[in-house]
Coordinates of C-alpha atoms in Angstrom, one line a residue:
Chain C
X1 CA 105.3 91.2 61.6
X2 CA 101.9 89.4 61.4
X3 CA 101.3 87.5 64.2
X4 CA 97.9 86.0 63.1
X5 CA 96.3 85.9 59.7
X6 CA 92.6 84.9 58.5
X7 CA 91.9 83.2 61.4
X8 CA 88.3 82.6 62.1
X9 CA 86.5 80.5 64.5
X10 CA 83.3 80.4 66.9
X11 CA 82.9 79.2 70.1
X12 CA 79.8 77.5 71.6
X13 CA 78.1 77.7 74.8
X14 CA 79.0 74.9 77.4
X15 CA 82.1 73.4 75.4
X16 CA 85.9 73.4 76.6
X17 CA 88.0 74.7 73.6
X18 CA 91.4 74.6 73.4
X19 CA 93.6 76.6 71.3
X20 CA 96.7 74.7 70.8
X21 CA 99.8 75.9 69.1
X22 CA 103.6 76.3 69.8
X23 CA 105.2 79.1 71.2
X24 CA 104.8 82.1 69.2
X25 CA 102.1 80.5 66.9
X26 CA 99.6 83.5 67.7
X27 CA 97.8 82.4 70.6
X28 CA 97.9 85.2 72.9
X29 CA 97.9 87.7 70.2
X30 CA 94.2 86.1 69.2
X31 CA 93.0 86.4 72.8
X32 CA 94.6 89.9 73.3
X33 CA 92.7 91.0 70.3
X34 CA 89.8 89.8 71.6
X35 CA 89.8 91.0 75.1
X36 CA 91.0 94.8 73.5
X37 CA 94.6 94.8 74.9
X38 CA 96.2 94.4 71.4
X39 CA 95.0 96.3 68.1
X40 CA 94.0 94.6 65.1
X41 CA 94.9 95.8 61.8
X42 CA 91.9 93.8 59.8
X43 CA 89.0 91.8 60.6
X44 CA 86.2 91.7 63.3
X45 CA 84.7 90.0 66.4
X46 CA 82.1 89.5 68.1
X47 CA 80.8 88.8 71.6
X48 CA 77.8 86.7 72.4
X49 CA 74.9 87.5 70.1
X50 CA 77.1 90.1 68.3
X51 CA 75.2 93.3 69.8
X52 CA 77.1 93.0 72.8
X53 CA 79.7 95.9 72.9
X54 CA 83.5 94.4 73.7
X55 CA 83.4 96.8 76.6
X56 CA 80.1 95.2 78.4
X57 CA 81.1 91.8 77.2
X58 CA 84.5 91.9 79.0
X59 CA 82.2 92.3 82.3
X60 CA 80.6 88.9 81.2
X61 CA 84.1 87.1 80.3
X62 CA 86.6 86.3 83.0
X63 CA 90.2 86.0 81.6
X64 CA 93.6 85.5 82.7
X65 CA 96.6 86.2 80.0
X66 CA 100.1 84.6 80.5
X67 CA 101.1 85.9 84.2
X68 CA 99.0 87.0 87.0
X69 CA 98.6 90.5 87.3
X70 CA 98.1 92.3 90.3
X71 CA 99.0 94.9 92.9
X72 CA 102.0 93.2 94.7
X73 CA 101.3 95.4 97.7
X74 CA 97.8 94.4 98.3
X75 CA 96.5 91.5 100.1
X76 CA 94.1 89.1 98.1
X77 CA 90.9 90.1 99.2
X78 CA 91.9 93.9 98.6
X79 CA 93.2 92.7 94.8
X80 CA 89.8 91.1 94.5
X81 CA 88.0 93.9 95.7
X82 CA 89.4 95.9 93.3
X83 CA 88.3 93.8 90.6
X84 CA 84.7 93.7 91.8
X85 CA 84.6 97.2 91.6
X86 CA 86.0 97.1 88.0
X87 CA 83.4 94.7 87.0
X88 CA 80.9 96.3 89.0
X89 CA 79.8 93.2 90.9
X90 CA 79.4 92.7 94.5
X91 CA 82.0 91.7 96.9
X92 CA 80.3 88.7 98.6
X93 CA 81.6 86.2 96.1
X94 CA 85.2 86.8 97.3
X95 CA 85.4 84.4 99.9
X96 CA 83.6 81.6 97.8
X97 CA 86.1 82.0 95.2
X98 CA 88.9 82.0 97.1
X99 CA 87.7 78.9 98.5
X100 CA 87.3 77.2 95.1
X101 CA 90.8 78.0 94.2
X102 CA 91.7 76.8 97.9
X103 CA 93.4 80.6 98.9
X104 CA 91.1 81.0 101.7
X105 CA 93.6 80.7 104.4
X106 CA 96.0 83.3 102.9
X107 CA 93.5 85.8 102.1
X108 CA 94.9 88.5 104.0
X109 CA 98.5 88.1 102.9
X110 CA 99.9 90.3 100.3
X111 CA 100.2 89.4 96.9
X112 CA 104.0 89.8 96.7
X113 CA 104.2 86.7 99.0
X114 CA 102.6 84.3 96.9
X115 CA 104.1 81.7 95.0
X116 CA 103.7 81.5 91.5
X117 CA 101.5 78.7 91.8
X118 CA 99.1 80.5 94.3
X119 CA 99.3 83.6 92.0
X120 CA 98.1 81.7 89.2
X121 CA 94.9 80.2 91.5
X122 CA 94.1 83.6 92.5
X123 CA 94.1 84.9 89.0
X124 CA 91.5 82.2 88.3
X125 CA 89.6 83.3 91.4
X126 CA 89.6 86.7 90.1
X127 CA 88.2 85.6 86.8
X128 CA 85.5 83.8 88.7
X129 CA 84.1 86.9 90.6
X130 CA 81.5 87.8 88.0
X131 CA 80.4 84.0 87.6
X132 CA 81.7 84.3 83.8
X133 CA 79.7 82.9 80.8
X134 CA 83.4 82.7 79.4
X135 CA 86.4 81.8 80.8
X136 CA 89.4 82.3 79.1
X137 CA 92.9 81.0 80.4
X138 CA 95.9 81.4 78.6
X139 CA 98.7 79.1 79.3
X140 CA 97.3 78.6 82.9
X141 CA 100.0 76.0 83.8
X142 CA 103.0 77.4 82.4
X143 CA 106.2 77.7 84.8
X144 CA 104.2 75.7 87.6
X145 CA 105.4 72.6 89.2
X146 CA 103.5 69.1 88.7
X147 CA 101.8 69.6 91.8
X148 CA 100.5 73.0 90.7
X149 CA 99.6 72.1 87.5
X150 CA 97.3 69.2 88.4
X151 CA 95.8 71.7 91.0
X152 CA 95.0 74.1 88.4
X153 CA 93.6 71.3 85.9
X154 CA 91.6 69.7 88.8
X155 CA 90.1 73.3 89.3
X156 CA 89.4 73.9 85.5
X157 CA 87.8 70.5 85.2
X158 CA 85.4 71.7 88.1
X159 CA 84.7 74.6 86.8
X160 CA 83.9 73.0 83.5
X161 CA 81.6 70.6 85.2
X162 CA 79.6 73.6 86.3
X163 CA 78.7 74.5 82.5
X164 CA 80.8 77.4 82.1
X165 CA 82.5 77.6 78.5
X166 CA 86.0 77.8 79.0
X167 CA 88.8 78.8 76.1
X168 CA 92.1 77.6 77.1
X169 CA 95.3 78.5 74.9
X170 CA 98.0 76.0 75.4
X171 CA 101.2 74.6 73.9
X172 CA 101.0 71.7 75.7
X173 CA 98.9 68.7 74.0
X174 CA 98.3 66.7 76.8
X175 CA 96.9 69.4 78.7
X176 CA 94.3 70.2 75.5
X177 CA 93.6 66.3 75.5
X178 CA 92.9 66.3 79.1
X179 CA 90.9 69.2 79.5
X180 CA 89.5 70.2 76.4
X181 CA 86.3 69.0 74.5
X182 CA 87.3 70.8 71.0
X183 CA 90.5 72.3 69.9
X184 CA 91.7 74.6 67.5
X185 CA 95.2 74.2 66.2
X186 CA 97.7 77.2 65.2
X187 CA 100.9 77.4 63.5
X188 CA 102.2 80.7 62.5
X189 CA 98.8 82.7 63.1
X190 CA 97.2 80.4 60.9
X191 CA 94.6 77.7 61.6
X192 CA 95.6 74.0 60.7
X193 CA 92.6 72.4 62.5
X194 CA 89.6 72.9 64.2
X195 CA 86.9 70.4 65.3
X196 CA 86.6 68.0 68.5
X197 CA 89.6 66.4 70.3
X198 CA 88.7 63.2 69.6
X199 CA 87.8 63.6 65.6
X200 CA 91.6 64.7 65.5
X201 CA 92.9 61.2 66.2
X202 CA 90.4 59.5 64.1
X203 CA 92.9 57.1 62.9
X204 CA 92.8 53.3 63.4
X205 CA 96.2 53.0 64.7
X206 CA 99.1 50.9 63.5
X207 CA 100.9 47.5 64.0
X208 CA 104.5 46.9 65.0
X209 CA 105.8 43.5 64.1
X210 CA 108.6 41.3 63.9
X211 CA 109.0 37.7 62.2
X212 CA 111.8 35.3 60.8
X213 CA 110.9 36.2 57.1
X214 CA 110.3 40.2 57.4
X215 CA 109.9 40.6 53.4
X216 CA 107.5 38.1 53.3
X217 CA 105.7 39.2 55.8
X218 CA 105.9 42.9 54.6
X219 CA 104.7 41.4 50.7
X220 CA 101.4 39.8 52.3
X221 CA 100.6 43.1 54.3
X222 CA 100.7 44.9 51.2
X223 CA 98.6 42.7 49.5
X224 CA 96.1 43.1 52.1
X225 CA 93.2 45.9 51.5
X226 CA 93.3 46.5 55.4
X227 CA 96.7 48.3 55.4
X228 CA 97.7 51.4 53.8
X229 CA 101.5 52.2 54.3
X230 CA 103.6 49.1 55.0
X231 CA 107.1 49.9 56.4
X232 CA 110.2 47.6 56.6
X233 CA 112.9 49.0 59.0
X234 CA 115.9 47.3 60.8
X235 CA 113.8 43.9 60.9
X236 CA 110.7 46.1 62.6
X237 CA 107.2 46.1 59.9
X238 CA 105.2 49.0 60.8
X239 CA 101.8 48.8 58.8
X240 CA 99.5 51.5 59.4
X241 CA 95.6 50.4 59.4
X242 CA 93.2 51.5 57.0
X243 CA 90.1 50.1 58.8
X244 CA 89.5 48.4 62.4
X245 CA 91.3 45.3 63.2
X246 CA 92.6 44.1 66.5
X247 CA 95.9 42.2 67.3
X248 CA 94.3 38.7 67.3
X249 CA 92.7 38.7 64.2
X250 CA 95.5 39.6 62.7
X251 CA 97.8 37.0 64.4
X252 CA 95.3 34.4 63.3
X253 CA 95.3 35.2 59.6
X254 CA 98.8 35.6 59.6
X255 CA 99.5 31.9 61.2
X256 CA 97.1 30.4 58.8
X257 CA 99.2 31.9 55.9
X258 CA 102.5 30.2 57.4
X259 CA 103.8 33.3 59.0
X260 CA 105.2 32.8 62.5
X261 CA 105.4 36.2 64.4
X262 CA 108.2 37.2 67.1
X263 CA 106.8 40.5 68.0
X264 CA 103.4 41.7 67.9
X265 CA 102.3 45.3 69.4
X266 CA 99.2 47.5 68.1
X267 CA 99.6 51.0 68.7
X268 CA 97.4 53.8 68.8
X269 CA 99.4 57.2 67.2
X270 CA 99.6 59.6 70.4
X271 CA 98.0 63.4 70.0
X272 CA 101.7 64.6 70.2
X273 CA 102.8 62.5 66.8
X274 CA 99.5 63.6 65.2
X275 CA 100.1 67.5 66.3
X276 CA 103.7 67.2 65.1
X277 CA 102.5 65.8 62.2
X278 CA 99.8 68.4 61.2
X279 CA 102.3 71.2 61.9
X280 CA 105.2 69.4 59.9
X281 CA 103.2 68.9 56.8
X282 CA 102.4 72.7 56.6
X283 CA 106.2 73.5 57.2
X284 CA 107.5 71.6 54.5
X285 CA 104.6 70.7 51.8
X286 CA 105.7 67.5 50.3
X287 CA 107.1 67.8 46.8
X288 CA 105.7 65.4 44.5
Chain M
X1 CA 82.4 108.8 88.2
X2 CA 82.5 107.9 91.8
X3 CA 83.3 104.5 91.1
X4 CA 86.3 105.5 88.9
X5 CA 87.8 107.2 92.1
X6 CA 86.8 104.7 94.3
X7 CA 89.0 102.2 92.3
X8 CA 92.1 104.7 92.0
X9 CA 91.9 105.5 95.9
X10 CA 92.2 101.7 96.7
X11 CA 95.1 101.5 94.4
X12 CA 96.8 104.5 96.1
X13 CA 95.6 104.3 99.7
X14 CA 97.0 100.7 100.2
X15 CA 100.1 101.6 98.5
X16 CA 102.5 102.8 101.9
X17 CA 104.7 105.1 99.9
X18 CA 101.8 106.7 98.3
X19 CA 100.2 107.0 101.7
X20 CA 103.3 108.5 102.9
X21 CA 103.8 111.0 100.6
X22 CA 100.4 111.9 100.3
X23 CA 100.2 112.6 103.9
X24 CA 103.4 114.5 104.0
X25 CA 102.4 116.8 101.4
X26 CA 99.1 117.8 103.1
X27 CA 101.2 118.1 106.3
X28 CA 103.8 120.5 104.4
X29 CA 100.9 122.8 103.2
X30 CA 99.8 123.1 106.3
X31 CA 103.2 124.1 107.8
X32 CA 103.2 127.1 105.7
X33 CA 101.4 128.6 108.8
X34 CA 104.6 128.2 110.8
X35 CA 106.5 131.1 108.7
X36 CA 104.4 133.5 110.9
X37 CA 106.8 132.3 113.8
X38 CA 109.5 133.3 112.3
X39 CA 111.1 135.9 114.6
X40 CA 114.6 137.1 115.0
X41 CA 115.5 139.3 117.8
X42 CA 119.3 140.2 117.7
X43 CA 119.8 142.9 119.9
X44 CA 118.7 146.1 118.5
X45 CA 117.3 144.2 115.4
X46 CA 113.9 143.2 116.0
X47 CA 112.2 141.2 113.1
X48 CA 108.8 139.4 113.1
X49 CA 108.1 137.9 109.3
X50 CA 104.1 138.1 110.6
X51 CA 104.4 141.9 111.0
X52 CA 106.0 142.7 107.6
X53 CA 102.8 142.5 106.2
X54 CA 103.0 139.2 104.4
X55 CA 99.9 137.9 105.6
X56 CA 97.7 140.9 104.9
X57 CA 94.6 140.6 102.9
X58 CA 94.5 140.4 100.2
X59 CA 98.3 139.6 99.9
X60 CA 98.3 136.8 101.8
X61 CA 96.2 134.8 98.8
X62 CA 99.3 135.7 96.7
X63 CA 101.8 134.9 99.2
X64 CA 100.6 131.4 100.5
X65 CA 99.5 130.4 97.1
X66 CA 103.2 130.9 95.4
X67 CA 104.8 129.3 98.1
X68 CA 102.3 126.2 98.4
X69 CA 103.0 125.5 94.8
X70 CA 106.7 124.4 95.7
X71 CA 105.5 121.4 97.3
X72 CA 103.6 119.9 94.4
X73 CA 106.5 118.0 93.5
X74 CA 105.7 115.3 96.2
X75 CA 102.2 114.8 94.6
X76 CA 104.1 114.9 91.3
X77 CA 106.1 111.6 92.7
X78 CA 102.9 110.4 93.5
X79 CA 100.9 110.7 90.3
X80 CA 104.3 109.5 88.2
X81 CA 104.5 106.2 90.1
X82 CA 100.6 105.6 90.2
X83 CA 100.7 105.7 86.4
X84 CA 104.3 103.8 85.7
X85 CA 103.3 101.2 88.3
X86 CA 100.4 100.1 86.3
X87 CA 102.9 99.4 83.6
X88 CA 105.8 97.5 85.8
X89 CA 103.2 95.3 87.4
X90 CA 101.2 95.0 83.8
X91 CA 98.0 95.7 86.1
X92 CA 96.8 98.0 83.2
X93 CA 96.6 94.8 81.1
X94 CA 94.6 93.2 83.6
X95 CA 92.2 96.2 84.6
X96 CA 91.4 96.2 80.8
X97 CA 90.8 92.8 80.3
X98 CA 88.6 92.9 83.8
X99 CA 86.4 95.3 81.8
X100 CA 87.6 98.8 82.5
X101 CA 87.7 100.7 79.4
X102 CA 90.9 102.7 78.3
X103 CA 88.8 105.7 78.7
X104 CA 87.5 104.8 82.2
X105 CA 91.1 104.2 83.0
X106 CA 92.6 107.9 81.8
X107 CA 89.3 109.2 83.2
X108 CA 89.9 107.6 86.7
X109 CA 93.6 109.0 86.7
X110 CA 92.4 112.2 85.7
X111 CA 89.7 112.6 88.2
X112 CA 92.4 111.6 90.8
X113 CA 94.6 114.3 89.9
X114 CA 91.9 116.9 90.1
X115 CA 90.6 115.8 93.4
X116 CA 94.3 116.3 94.4
X117 CA 94.6 119.7 93.3
X118 CA 91.0 120.5 94.7
X119 CA 92.0 119.4 98.2
X120 CA 95.2 121.0 97.7
X121 CA 93.4 124.3 97.1
X122 CA 91.0 123.7 99.8
X123 CA 93.6 123.6 102.1
X124 CA 95.6 126.3 101.1
X125 CA 92.6 128.6 101.1
X126 CA 91.7 127.4 104.6
X127 CA 95.1 128.0 106.0
X128 CA 95.2 131.7 104.3
X129 CA 92.0 132.4 105.7
X130 CA 93.2 131.6 109.2
X131 CA 96.5 133.2 108.8
X132 CA 94.9 136.4 107.6
X133 CA 92.5 136.5 110.1
X134 CA 95.1 136.2 113.0
X135 CA 97.6 138.5 111.7
X136 CA 96.2 140.9 108.7
X137 CA 95.6 144.5 109.4
X138 CA 92.7 144.6 107.6
X139 CA 89.5 142.3 107.8
X140 CA 87.1 143.9 106.1
X141 CA 85.3 141.2 104.0
X142 CA 85.6 143.3 101.0
X143 CA 89.4 143.4 101.0
X144 CA 89.6 139.5 102.4
X145 CA 87.6 138.6 99.5
X146 CA 89.8 140.5 97.0
X147 CA 92.5 138.9 94.8
X148 CA 90.7 135.5 95.2
X149 CA 91.8 134.9 91.5
X150 CA 95.1 133.6 92.9
X151 CA 93.3 130.6 94.4
X152 CA 91.6 130.0 91.0
X153 CA 94.9 130.4 89.2
X154 CA 96.7 127.8 92.4
X155 CA 93.8 125.4 91.0
X156 CA 94.6 125.5 87.6
X157 CA 98.3 125.3 87.9
X158 CA 98.3 122.0 89.8
X159 CA 95.6 120.7 87.2
X160 CA 97.8 121.5 84.5
X161 CA 101.1 120.3 86.1
X162 CA 99.7 116.8 87.7
X163 CA 98.4 116.4 84.0
X164 CA 101.8 116.8 82.6
X165 CA 103.0 114.0 85.2
X166 CA 100.4 111.6 84.4
X167 CA 101.1 112.0 80.8
X168 CA 105.0 111.7 81.5
X169 CA 104.1 108.6 83.5
X170 CA 102.0 106.8 80.2
X171 CA 104.6 107.9 77.7
X172 CA 107.9 106.8 79.9
X173 CA 106.0 103.6 81.9
X174 CA 109.1 103.8 84.4
X175 CA 108.5 106.4 87.4
X176 CA 112.1 107.3 87.8
X177 CA 112.5 108.0 84.1
X178 CA 109.8 109.8 83.8
X179 CA 110.7 112.2 86.8
X180 CA 114.0 112.7 84.9
X181 CA 112.4 113.7 82.1
X182 CA 110.4 116.1 83.5
X183 CA 113.7 118.0 84.9
X184 CA 114.8 117.3 81.5
X185 CA 111.8 119.0 80.0
X186 CA 112.5 122.3 82.2
X187 CA 115.9 122.4 80.8
X188 CA 114.7 121.9 77.1
X189 CA 112.3 124.8 77.5
X190 CA 115.0 126.9 78.8
X191 CA 117.3 125.8 76.0
X192 CA 114.4 126.3 73.3
X193 CA 114.2 129.8 74.7
X194 CA 117.5 130.7 74.3
X195 CA 117.4 129.0 70.7
X196 CA 114.4 131.2 69.8
X197 CA 116.0 134.4 70.8
X198 CA 118.9 133.7 68.6
X199 CA 116.8 132.7 66.1
X200 CA 114.6 135.4 66.1
X201 CA 117.4 138.1 67.5
X202 CA 114.6 139.3 70.1
X203 CA 114.3 138.8 73.7
X204 CA 110.9 139.9 73.3
X205 CA 109.2 137.7 70.7
X206 CA 111.1 134.6 72.2
X207 CA 110.0 135.5 75.9
X208 CA 106.2 136.1 74.2
X209 CA 106.8 132.6 72.8
X210 CA 108.3 130.7 75.7
X211 CA 105.1 131.9 77.6
X212 CA 103.3 129.4 75.4
X213 CA 105.5 126.5 76.7
X214 CA 103.3 124.1 79.4
X215 CA 106.0 124.8 82.3
X216 CA 106.4 128.1 81.7
X217 CA 102.7 128.9 81.2
X218 CA 102.3 127.2 84.6
X219 CA 104.7 129.4 86.4
X220 CA 103.5 132.7 84.8
X221 CA 99.9 131.8 86.5
X222 CA 101.3 133.1 89.8
X223 CA 104.5 135.7 89.6
X224 CA 106.6 136.1 92.4
X225 CA 104.9 137.9 95.3
X226 CA 108.3 139.4 97.0
X227 CA 108.8 142.6 95.0
X228 CA 104.9 143.6 96.5
X229 CA 106.2 143.7 99.8
X230 CA 106.0 147.1 101.6
X231 CA 109.6 146.7 102.6
X232 CA 111.0 145.5 99.3
X233 CA 109.4 148.4 97.5
X234 CA 110.9 151.3 99.9
X235 CA 114.2 149.7 99.9
X236 CA 113.9 149.9 96.1
X237 CA 112.7 153.3 96.1
X238 CA 115.7 154.3 98.2
X239 CA 117.8 153.1 95.6
X240 CA 116.2 154.7 93.0
X241 CA 114.5 151.7 91.3
X242 CA 110.9 151.5 90.7
X243 CA 109.1 148.2 90.2
X244 CA 106.2 148.3 88.0
X245 CA 105.3 144.7 88.2
X246 CA 102.1 143.3 86.7
X247 CA 101.4 140.7 89.2
X248 CA 97.6 139.9 88.3
X249 CA 96.4 136.4 86.8
X250 CA 95.3 137.2 83.2
X251 CA 92.3 135.0 81.7
X252 CA 95.0 134.6 78.5
X253 CA 97.3 132.8 81.1
X254 CA 94.7 130.5 82.7
X255 CA 93.5 129.6 78.7
X256 CA 97.0 128.7 77.8
X257 CA 97.3 126.1 80.8
X258 CA 94.2 124.8 80.4
X259 CA 94.9 124.1 76.7
X260 CA 98.2 122.2 77.5
X261 CA 95.6 120.1 80.2
X262 CA 93.7 119.4 77.3
X263 CA 96.6 118.1 75.3
X264 CA 98.2 116.0 78.0
X265 CA 94.9 114.0 78.8
X266 CA 94.3 113.7 75.1
X267 CA 97.8 112.8 74.6
X268 CA 97.7 110.0 77.5
X269 CA 94.3 108.4 75.9
X270 CA 95.9 108.4 72.3
X271 CA 99.0 106.4 73.6
X272 CA 97.2 104.2 75.5
X273 CA 94.8 103.5 72.5
X274 CA 97.7 103.2 70.0
X275 CA 99.7 100.8 72.2
X276 CA 99.3 97.3 72.1
X277 CA 100.0 96.1 76.2

């Protein structure tokens, strides 16, 4: 069983990267390999300049993977003290980091009494203890309620604003869209896309139109150089733009042609539709 | 090294059950001294255990190390669960991500186990010394300090047994199952012995091979001390029996146990390295 194959990418300082992919696409496996908890069969990875051993590199990295793992019988402070000792950093940052994630008033409660959202926030505090150069977050909002999701995202943005490089794995598109500057899209362990998030939705959008005479409208649009594909379904014409054009301009030119519209909407394709389109195309290669 | 021990100490000492078990273990070790208080006074029969010579130097070294070794099961539970809990809570994964290497992880557990053995040995040494000074008929330093090999054997025995527990904890990943596995292992060694004797048609050869088994080799280190007692010897003599027991600790017995210790530690490390977490 191959979880990840032929995947390669580089991340640069100061950006927020998203690894996006459906469940089981190899996100956690990829992170597991660079964090040295999953054994790789082939290939190599390097931390920082390439001269740092993984063991030393991990001390400059903060990472949380899937579920927060702490000793249930120990308090937040005791757990964080242990992490400090493992990372070989001083314990003075504990309170500061607990403050960031809003857990300072619960610092002496045992970990097992925490809610999932609090556990996840404690995990972030723990990952921040060594002021990491890179923060790796694997599905940090998984299983949280909307309020918890919001809190975590705010914390991530706050950390990103301070210039920490972040690598965030998620299967949620809007999460990546809201938080990340760059994205790597995975499907079944293979890379589908890698680049800027706004580069991914470089399309110009499309129009949804209705008219008394749809066939006439369709024929006109097909003749125009500004449009690519034009579809007519149940009286609704969908025309995909090949170049930028605003709705008023289209309306004006249609009226001058004697075509009167009863419905006109301009839409941007959502990231979600694009993501599905990207993964769809790879799943079923189009037959000629 | 101190850092690795500290890490493990935080994990153990904040766990209430571990703390209780560790404390009761050391209290029980000290309570060997209470044997001295055993006294029967039934009419004409007067029996005071302390006056039967069990606290005489150098015999006492043999006696206390033999008895104290039974209590190691308490620590076995602590050790198996300190390993298995890392898997159950998945904290092993977090430890490794936080920057502990797999080697350091195994080393921190091994150092803890060695410290347990060292402290136990120290306890037994002090308790025996005190009991001996109070009850022994001979207090000449030369006699007092002879047969100290039992103290060394006790240490090696504990280290060997505890690393076996560590290994089982990593292998099985669940403390209850790991302890069950330990009991199963005891039975398997006996079954294997019977099987070997049947195949080889010789009890002596089978017994020689059995001496190489991990648990058997650990128990060989300190033979039972009772047949050395004068009282037992004289009863046996009256019945026309004579024990010719070789009760000494042999270098090769220590070597076998040390070899198992190395195998278990390396095995734990190899398992950890091979497995995905």
